[in-house]
Amino acid sequence: MRIDAYADPGTPDRRGGWRYLAWLVRRQWPRCLAGAVLASVWMVLLAATPYLMARAVDHGLEPGDLGALAGWTGAMVAVGGVNAWLGMMRHRTMTKVRMDANFRTVKVVVAHATRLGAALRAQVGTGEVVTIGVGDVQTISGSLTAVGPGVGAVAAYATVGGLMLSVSTRLALVVLLGVPLLAVALGPLMGRLQGRETEYRERQSVLTARIGDLAGGLRVLNGLGGKGLVADAFRRDSGRLREQGYRVGAVTSWIQALGMGLPMLFLALVTWMGARLAAQGRISVGELVSVYGYVVALGWPVAFLIEMGHQLSRGVVAARRVVAFLRLEPAPDEGTREAPAEPSALHDPASGVRVLPGRLTALATSRPSDAAEILDRLGRYTPSDATWGDIPLADIPLPQIRSRILVAAPEADLFAGPLSNVIGDEETPVRGAGNCATSHNAAADAEQRTGADEWAKLSAAIHTAAAEDIVRALPDGLETPIEAQARNLSGGQRQRIRLARALHTDPEILLAAEPTSALDAHTEATVADRLKRARKGRTTVLAATSPLLLDRADVVHHLVDGKVAATGTHRELLDTEPGYRALVARDAEAEAAAGQAAEEGEPAR
């Protein structure tokens, strides 16, 4: 039975952790049933070996019947061979069960994260998603061992109890009642483990999110002199997490210690009782041998039952976290009015910003967060009274807005893959489209023309973002694999790749926050000129304070405390607005200092 990593995972049961685990089993019930049957037969045959040994002793060895001894010995060898094959198939089947649960959980989590869209960051931290993807998925898949060895352990336990009835009713009752008593003894520890594990996972997600924040803002923290303070706080939080991990480990160690110790004491009691019965002549020598064998055989199912309880305790905690994530819902989309058919102005009443269609508009402010909030309102990433034409954005269905308005965030995620896919899409060609004139097949000609158009579109986006040097520097050009978040590129290169990706989509309205803040002056000027030409006649809004970008804008809104203080061209505002002049002068001085540092051999951005 093949595992399709790309198939529809189905609709998960979000009513609770146990129900989610049951849903994972139902989605692959034939494989789970096969694992349970294989594990049951495997463990039952382990328990049957002592029975065959007892028959060999009583009917072959003790009376001196070599034929019977050879027959029973051959049966044991045959059972051992079959069991070896069953053990291999059991392990293979259960590996597939775990892999299916792993892939299925990853798919439902990723699909739901995509469905949440922009609402994801507002409802759950990055660390929570990372913890689910890295730790909880593995824990959930591991807990499904209960459907294989767990079921097999129950079957073997019942079989051994039945076989021991033929030896001694007293021994059988001890076996049948002893394991449930072990479960009762370990039950409180299992409940305690769930509580400790839940608290540990919560703290782990918070700390993971903080690691991401630190990695993203380390340069800023260092510049402000706050790196040591934040490092101390992180050290304290990680220390608390370590202590909580010790508490989880303490409970786990008690479970494992008691899980090994109590069964041994229980089995030692059974062995002692069997030896006394043999000494009293109430059971034969062969039956005594079988009792020893049953005691050994019981070690496997008892160990598996305890491990099953441990894994299920951890698995249900992880499943509850996944279910809590799957219960999150995106903001309701109640839009029913059609978006303007023609290019129309965007207006944000909260700030007074009005974006005219077909113009390059710039937002200049000393607080980048103010400009980012305006772009979010104009892109309908946050609730507002913003309008498009004379229609409130809130009244327009969200898919229509997303298909025509693109907000290019400065730290937008970059996924791993070939550079051509990072900028474009999976169908974007990377080696040209061939010569259509040499083909005699109309369908092939159409496909080649489509490829040529996509290639031209990709090349244009790279050119506008002044990213040709990035492609040339990579060993395989556009086919070079890029790591997640483009970690194998510099900050300036990542920024240009993000801009190229936004330009490749060719949106009707492009809203970009600080698209050139990590570039040197020469590259920034090139991007500004090319961007103005490429987006001519299309609505573009740039949040920036660089004079190189502001000078190319058709309209500049100077923002103070998040509101428009003045509007005009860059040069008009320089002549009439002292606050704007001071803002731009500070940015120009910073660019000059960066250029001088680059000339002196210091690392450029």
mmCIF file of C-alpha atoms in Angstrom, residues 133-309:
data_model
loop_
_atom_site.group_PDB
_atom_site.id
_atom_site.type_symbol
_atom_site.label_atom_id
_atom_site.label_comp_id
_atom_site.label_asym_id
_atom_site.label_seq_id
_atom_site.Cartn_x
_atom_site.Cartn_y
_atom_site.Cartn_z
ATOM 1 C CA GLY A 133 6.013 21.058 12.679
ATOM 2 C CA VAL A 134 9.230 19.916 14.346
ATOM 3 C CA GLY A 135 8.159 18.148 17.542
ATOM 4 C CA ASP A 136 4.430 17.472 17.723
ATOM 5 C CA VAL A 137 4.182 15.819 14.301
ATOM 6 C CA GLN A 138 6.850 13.281 15.244
ATOM 7 C CA THR A 139 5.233 12.622 18.626
ATOM 8 C CA ILE A 140 1.816 12.038 17.056
ATOM 9 C CA SER A 141 3.145 9.630 14.456
ATOM 10 C CA GLY A 142 5.095 7.726 17.110
ATOM 11 C CA SER A 143 1.980 7.304 19.251
ATOM 12 C CA LEU A 144 0.297 5.266 16.511
ATOM 13 C CA THR A 145 2.421 2.296 17.525
ATOM 14 C CA ALA A 146 -0.602 1.553 19.704
ATOM 15 C CA VAL A 147 -2.440 0.173 16.660
ATOM 16 C CA GLY A 148 0.303 -2.394 15.969
ATOM 17 C CA PRO A 149 2.448 -3.626 18.862
ATOM 18 C CA GLY A 150 -0.133 -2.301 21.316
ATOM 19 C CA VAL A 151 -2.925 -4.460 19.915
ATOM 20 C CA GLY A 152 -0.486 -7.349 19.521
ATOM 21 C CA ALA A 153 0.536 -7.026 23.161
ATOM 22 C CA VAL A 154 -3.084 -7.338 24.272
ATOM 23 C CA ALA A 155 -3.542 -10.405 22.062
ATOM 24 C CA ALA A 156 -0.349 -12.037 23.345
ATOM 25 C CA TYR A 157 -1.240 -11.220 26.938
ATOM 26 C CA ALA A 158 -4.632 -12.898 26.535
ATOM 27 C CA THR A 159 -3.050 -15.880 24.768
ATOM 28 C CA VAL A 160 -0.462 -16.434 27.507
ATOM 29 C CA GLY A 161 -3.186 -16.228 30.116
ATOM 30 C CA GLY A 162 -5.181 -18.869 28.233
ATOM 31 C CA LEU A 163 -2.164 -21.154 27.836
ATOM 32 C CA MET A 164 -1.358 -20.894 31.529
ATOM 33 C CA LEU A 165 -4.883 -22.051 32.358
ATOM 34 C CA SER A 166 -3.804 -25.454 31.075
ATOM 35 C CA VAL A 167 -0.897 -25.394 33.560
ATOM 36 C CA SER A 168 -2.450 -23.817 36.660
ATOM 37 C CA THR A 169 -5.570 -21.778 37.304
ATOM 38 C CA ARG A 170 -3.788 -19.899 40.090
ATOM 39 C CA LEU A 171 -0.904 -18.889 37.781
ATOM 40 C CA ALA A 172 -3.350 -17.860 35.066
ATOM 41 C CA LEU A 173 -5.269 -15.623 37.483
ATOM 42 C CA VAL A 174 -2.025 -13.989 38.651
ATOM 43 C CA VAL A 175 -1.071 -13.256 35.043
ATOM 44 C CA LEU A 176 -4.509 -12.022 33.976
ATOM 45 C CA LEU A 177 -4.928 -9.758 37.010
ATOM 46 C CA GLY A 178 -1.329 -8.610 37.399
ATOM 47 C CA VAL A 179 -0.982 -6.512 34.224
ATOM 48 C CA PRO A 180 -4.166 -4.455 34.872
ATOM 49 C CA LEU A 181 -2.814 -3.762 38.369
ATOM 50 C CA LEU A 182 0.418 -2.506 36.777
ATOM 51 C CA ALA A 183 -1.628 -0.168 34.587
ATOM 52 C CA VAL A 184 -3.471 1.161 37.633
ATOM 53 C CA ALA A 185 -0.134 1.760 39.377
ATOM 54 C CA LEU A 186 1.269 3.707 36.417
ATOM 55 C CA GLY A 187 -1.971 5.609 35.635
ATOM 56 C CA PRO A 188 -1.325 8.636 37.911
ATOM 57 C CA LEU A 189 2.160 9.036 36.451
ATOM 58 C CA MET A 190 0.726 9.052 32.920
ATOM 59 C CA GLY A 191 -1.676 11.850 33.862
ATOM 60 C CA ARG A 192 1.114 13.798 35.490
ATOM 61 C CA LEU A 193 3.248 13.361 32.376
ATOM 62 C CA GLN A 194 0.518 14.888 30.202
ATOM 63 C CA GLY A 195 0.394 17.997 32.398
ATOM 64 C CA ARG A 196 4.177 18.421 32.464
ATOM 65 C CA GLU A 197 4.461 17.739 28.731
ATOM 66 C CA THR A 198 1.771 20.327 27.930
ATOM 67 C CA GLU A 199 3.518 23.031 29.954
ATOM 68 C CA TYR A 200 6.881 22.138 28.401
ATOM 69 C CA ARG A 201 5.501 22.385 24.855
ATOM 70 C CA GLU A 202 3.955 25.781 25.568
ATOM 71 C CA ARG A 203 7.204 27.190 26.932
ATOM 72 C CA GLN A 204 9.112 25.645 24.059
ATOM 73 C CA SER A 205 6.943 27.410 21.475
ATOM 74 C CA VAL A 206 7.410 30.775 23.222
ATOM 75 C CA LEU A 207 11.171 30.338 23.317
ATOM 76 C CA THR A 208 11.273 29.229 19.679
ATOM 77 C CA ALA A 209 9.405 32.374 18.656
ATOM 78 C CA ARG A 210 11.872 34.477 20.635
ATOM 79 C CA ILE A 211 14.781 32.828 18.839
ATOM 80 C CA GLY A 212 13.247 33.840 15.505
ATOM 81 C CA ASP A 213 12.721 37.402 16.687
ATOM 82 C CA LEU A 214 16.298 37.629 17.932
ATOM 83 C CA ALA A 215 17.715 36.260 14.701
ATOM 84 C CA GLY A 216 15.725 38.759 12.664
ATOM 85 C CA GLY A 217 16.563 41.798 14.800
ATOM 86 C CA LEU A 218 20.075 41.005 16.013
ATOM 87 C CA ARG A 219 21.695 43.775 13.999
ATOM 88 C CA VAL A 220 19.247 46.374 15.296
ATOM 89 C CA LEU A 221 19.670 45.174 18.891
ATOM 90 C CA ASN A 222 23.424 45.348 18.565
ATOM 91 C CA GLY A 223 23.243 48.884 17.194
ATOM 92 C CA LEU A 224 21.052 50.002 20.070
ATOM 93 C CA GLY A 225 23.270 48.329 22.643
ATOM 94 C CA GLY A 226 20.493 46.018 23.776
ATOM 95 C CA LYS A 227 21.989 42.715 22.722
ATOM 96 C CA GLY A 228 23.320 41.906 26.199
ATOM 97 C CA LEU A 229 20.007 42.724 27.897
ATOM 98 C CA VAL A 230 18.024 40.552 25.503
ATOM 99 C CA ALA A 231 20.625 37.789 25.770
ATOM 100 C CA ASP A 232 20.236 37.775 29.550
ATOM 101 C CA ALA A 233 16.449 37.523 29.233
ATOM 102 C CA PHE A 234 16.799 34.703 26.719
ATOM 103 C CA ARG A 235 19.219 32.903 29.017
ATOM 104 C CA ARG A 236 16.707 33.090 31.879
ATOM 105 C CA ASP A 237 13.854 31.823 29.693
ATOM 106 C CA SER A 238 15.928 28.976 28.307
ATOM 107 C CA GLY A 239 16.931 28.091 31.877
ATOM 108 C CA ARG A 240 13.265 27.868 32.866
ATOM 109 C CA LEU A 241 12.582 25.662 29.861
ATOM 110 C CA ARG A 242 15.500 23.447 30.842
ATOM 111 C CA GLU A 243 14.112 23.094 34.350
ATOM 112 C CA GLN A 244 10.713 22.193 32.945
ATOM 113 C CA GLY A 245 12.426 19.641 30.707
ATOM 114 C CA TYR A 246 14.000 18.113 33.805
ATOM 115 C CA ARG A 247 10.536 17.830 35.368
ATOM 116 C CA VAL A 248 9.233 16.055 32.258
ATOM 117 C CA GLY A 249 12.299 13.809 32.309
ATOM 118 C CA ALA A 250 11.775 13.016 35.982
ATOM 119 C CA VAL A 251 8.236 11.759 35.374
ATOM 120 C CA THR A 252 9.354 9.897 32.256
ATOM 121 C CA SER A 253 12.196 8.226 34.146
ATOM 122 C CA TRP A 254 9.820 7.046 36.886
ATOM 123 C CA ILE A 255 7.486 5.619 34.258
ATOM 124 C CA GLN A 256 10.332 3.821 32.531
ATOM 125 C CA ALA A 257 11.835 2.598 35.809
ATOM 126 C CA LEU A 258 8.535 1.315 37.139
ATOM 127 C CA GLY A 259 7.653 0.039 33.689
ATOM 128 C CA MET A 260 10.732 -2.164 33.784
ATOM 129 C CA GLY A 261 10.888 -2.928 37.518
ATOM 130 C CA LEU A 262 7.287 -3.771 38.328
ATOM 131 C CA PRO A 263 6.887 -6.244 35.449
ATOM 132 C CA MET A 264 10.099 -7.979 36.530
ATOM 133 C CA LEU A 265 8.801 -8.322 40.085
ATOM 134 C CA PHE A 266 5.482 -9.544 38.748
ATOM 135 C CA LEU A 267 7.143 -12.080 36.448
ATOM 136 C CA ALA A 268 9.493 -13.177 39.255
ATOM 137 C CA LEU A 269 6.406 -13.903 41.364
ATOM 138 C CA VAL A 270 4.937 -16.030 38.573
ATOM 139 C CA THR A 271 8.233 -17.913 38.207
ATOM 140 C CA TRP A 272 8.437 -18.566 41.958
ATOM 141 C CA MET A 273 4.879 -19.840 42.063
ATOM 142 C CA GLY A 274 5.554 -22.132 39.105
ATOM 143 C CA ALA A 275 8.689 -23.543 40.742
ATOM 144 C CA ARG A 276 6.754 -24.293 43.968
ATOM 145 C CA LEU A 277 4.041 -26.081 42.001
ATOM 146 C CA ALA A 278 6.673 -28.197 40.228
ATOM 147 C CA ALA A 279 8.385 -29.015 43.538
ATOM 148 C CA GLN A 280 5.022 -30.129 44.920
ATOM 149 C CA GLY A 281 4.482 -32.338 41.878
ATOM 150 C CA ARG A 282 1.385 -30.461 40.779
ATOM 151 C CA ILE A 283 2.877 -29.614 37.374
ATOM 152 C CA SER A 284 5.309 -31.541 35.170
ATOM 153 C CA VAL A 285 8.881 -30.603 34.290
ATOM 154 C CA GLY A 286 7.781 -29.638 30.806
ATOM 155 C CA GLU A 287 5.042 -27.445 32.229
ATOM 156 C CA LEU A 288 7.610 -25.795 34.511
ATOM 157 C CA VAL A 289 9.764 -25.097 31.460
ATOM 158 C CA SER A 290 6.724 -23.627 29.724
ATOM 159 C CA VAL A 291 6.063 -21.378 32.733
ATOM 160 C CA TYR A 292 9.609 -20.010 32.457
ATOM 161 C CA GLY A 293 9.044 -19.533 28.725
ATOM 162 C CA TYR A 294 5.720 -17.790 29.265
ATOM 163 C CA VAL A 295 7.362 -15.469 31.772
ATOM 164 C CA VAL A 296 10.006 -14.531 29.199
ATOM 165 C CA ALA A 297 7.390 -14.207 26.461
ATOM 166 C CA LEU A 298 5.293 -11.928 28.671
ATOM 167 C CA GLY A 299 8.203 -9.481 28.830
ATOM 168 C CA TRP A 300 7.539 -8.279 25.269
ATOM 169 C CA PRO A 301 3.797 -7.560 25.550
ATOM 170 C CA VAL A 302 4.123 -6.000 29.005
ATOM 171 C CA ALA A 303 6.928 -3.736 27.790
ATOM 172 C CA PHE A 304 4.913 -2.802 24.695
ATOM 173 C CA LEU A 305 1.790 -2.071 26.747
ATOM 174 C CA ILE A 306 3.718 0.281 29.041
ATOM 175 C CA GLU A 307 5.430 1.933 26.063
ATOM 176 C CA MET A 308 2.050 2.270 24.362
ATOM 177 C CA GLY A 309 0.652 4.103 27.381
#
